Coordinates of C-alpha atoms in Angstrom, one line a residue:
X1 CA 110.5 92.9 111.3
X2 CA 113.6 94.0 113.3
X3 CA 112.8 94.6 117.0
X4 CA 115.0 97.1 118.9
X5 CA 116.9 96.0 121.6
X6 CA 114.5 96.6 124.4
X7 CA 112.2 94.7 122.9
X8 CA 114.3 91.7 122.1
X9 CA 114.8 91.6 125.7
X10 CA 111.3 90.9 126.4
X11 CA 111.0 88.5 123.7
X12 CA 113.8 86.8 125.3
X13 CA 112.3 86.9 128.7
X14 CA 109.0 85.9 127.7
X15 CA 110.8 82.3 125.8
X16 CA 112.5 81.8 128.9
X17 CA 109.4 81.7 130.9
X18 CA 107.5 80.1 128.5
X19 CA 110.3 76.9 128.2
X20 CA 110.9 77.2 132.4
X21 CA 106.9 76.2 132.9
X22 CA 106.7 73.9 129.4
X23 CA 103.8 76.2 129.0
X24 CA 102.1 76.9 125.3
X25 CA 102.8 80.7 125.6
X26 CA 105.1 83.2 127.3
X27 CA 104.7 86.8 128.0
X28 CA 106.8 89.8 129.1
X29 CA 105.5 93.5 129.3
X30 CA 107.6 96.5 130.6
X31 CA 106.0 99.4 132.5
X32 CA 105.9 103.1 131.9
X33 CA 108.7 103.3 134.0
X34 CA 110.7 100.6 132.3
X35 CA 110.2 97.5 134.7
X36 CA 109.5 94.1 133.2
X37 CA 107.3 91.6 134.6
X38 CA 107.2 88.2 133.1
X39 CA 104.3 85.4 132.7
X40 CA 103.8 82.0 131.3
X41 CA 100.2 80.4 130.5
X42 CA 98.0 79.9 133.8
X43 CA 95.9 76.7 133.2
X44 CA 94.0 75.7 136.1
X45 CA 90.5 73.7 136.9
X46 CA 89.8 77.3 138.9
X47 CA 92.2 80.0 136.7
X48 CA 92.9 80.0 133.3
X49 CA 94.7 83.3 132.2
X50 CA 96.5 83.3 128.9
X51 CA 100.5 84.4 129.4
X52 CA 99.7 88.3 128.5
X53 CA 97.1 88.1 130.5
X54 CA 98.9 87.1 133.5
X55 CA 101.9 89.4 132.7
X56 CA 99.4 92.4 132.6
X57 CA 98.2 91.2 136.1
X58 CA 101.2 90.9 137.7
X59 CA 102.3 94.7 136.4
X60 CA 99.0 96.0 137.2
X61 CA 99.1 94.0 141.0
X62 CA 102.7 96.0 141.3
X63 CA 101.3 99.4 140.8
X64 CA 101.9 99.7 136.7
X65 CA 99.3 102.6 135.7
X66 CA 101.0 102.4 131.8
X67 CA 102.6 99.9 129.4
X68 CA 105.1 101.0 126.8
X69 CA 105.7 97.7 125.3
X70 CA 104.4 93.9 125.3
X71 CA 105.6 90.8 124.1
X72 CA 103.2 87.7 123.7
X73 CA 105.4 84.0 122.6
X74 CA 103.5 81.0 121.2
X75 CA 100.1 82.9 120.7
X76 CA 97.9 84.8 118.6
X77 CA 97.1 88.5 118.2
X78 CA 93.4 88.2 119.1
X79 CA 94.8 87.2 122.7
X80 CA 92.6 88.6 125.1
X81 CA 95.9 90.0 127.1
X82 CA 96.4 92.2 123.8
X83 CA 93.1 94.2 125.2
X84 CA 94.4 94.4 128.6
X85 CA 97.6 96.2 126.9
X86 CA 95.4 98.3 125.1
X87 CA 93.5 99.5 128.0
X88 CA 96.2 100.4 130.2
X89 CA 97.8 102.1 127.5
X90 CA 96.3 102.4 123.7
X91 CA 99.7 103.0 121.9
X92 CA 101.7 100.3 123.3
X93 CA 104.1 98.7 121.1
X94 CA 102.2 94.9 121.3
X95 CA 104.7 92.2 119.5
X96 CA 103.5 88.7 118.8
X97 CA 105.8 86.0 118.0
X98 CA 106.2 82.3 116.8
X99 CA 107.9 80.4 119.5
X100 CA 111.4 80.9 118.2
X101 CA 110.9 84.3 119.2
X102 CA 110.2 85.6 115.5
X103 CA 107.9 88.2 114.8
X104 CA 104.5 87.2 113.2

């Protein structure tokens, strides 16, 4: 599957946070009003968020009411951050990829 271009460019953001951290997975949504925002796996004794997740939070903690698009690196489609996606915004394009940033 061939992503378009603004979609490549959160896969790409989501392997580069994923590789910064040495984290399993890495995560990068963009907004309704095209900002990105940009997660790797949270694994704490106190927090544990999976990178979508934690990419959802961090749109929805800047004010994000909608999600066109989401990217998840190094994890699975039953991720619970696919259903934070889903209820911010039910037709959101939701990509899942192997860690070399190819579509599963």
């Amino acid at each position: 599957m061939q992503l378009d271009a603004e979609d490549s460019k959160l896969v790409t953001l989501a392997r580069s946070a994923r590789a910064r951290t040495g984290a399993a997975e890495g995560a990068a949504v963009r907004d309704d009003t095209g900002r990105t925002y940009v997660a790797a796996t949270v694994a704490l004794p106190s927090l544990a968020l999976s990178a979508l997740q934690a990419a959802v939070a961090a749109a929805v903690s800047s004010g994000a009411t909608g999600l066109e698009a989401a990217v998840l690196v190094g994890g699975s489609a039953d991720d619970a951050g696919v259903a934070a996606v889903r209820e911010l915004s039910a037709d959101a394009t939701v990509n899942v990829t192997d860690r070399s940033g190819a579509v599963q």
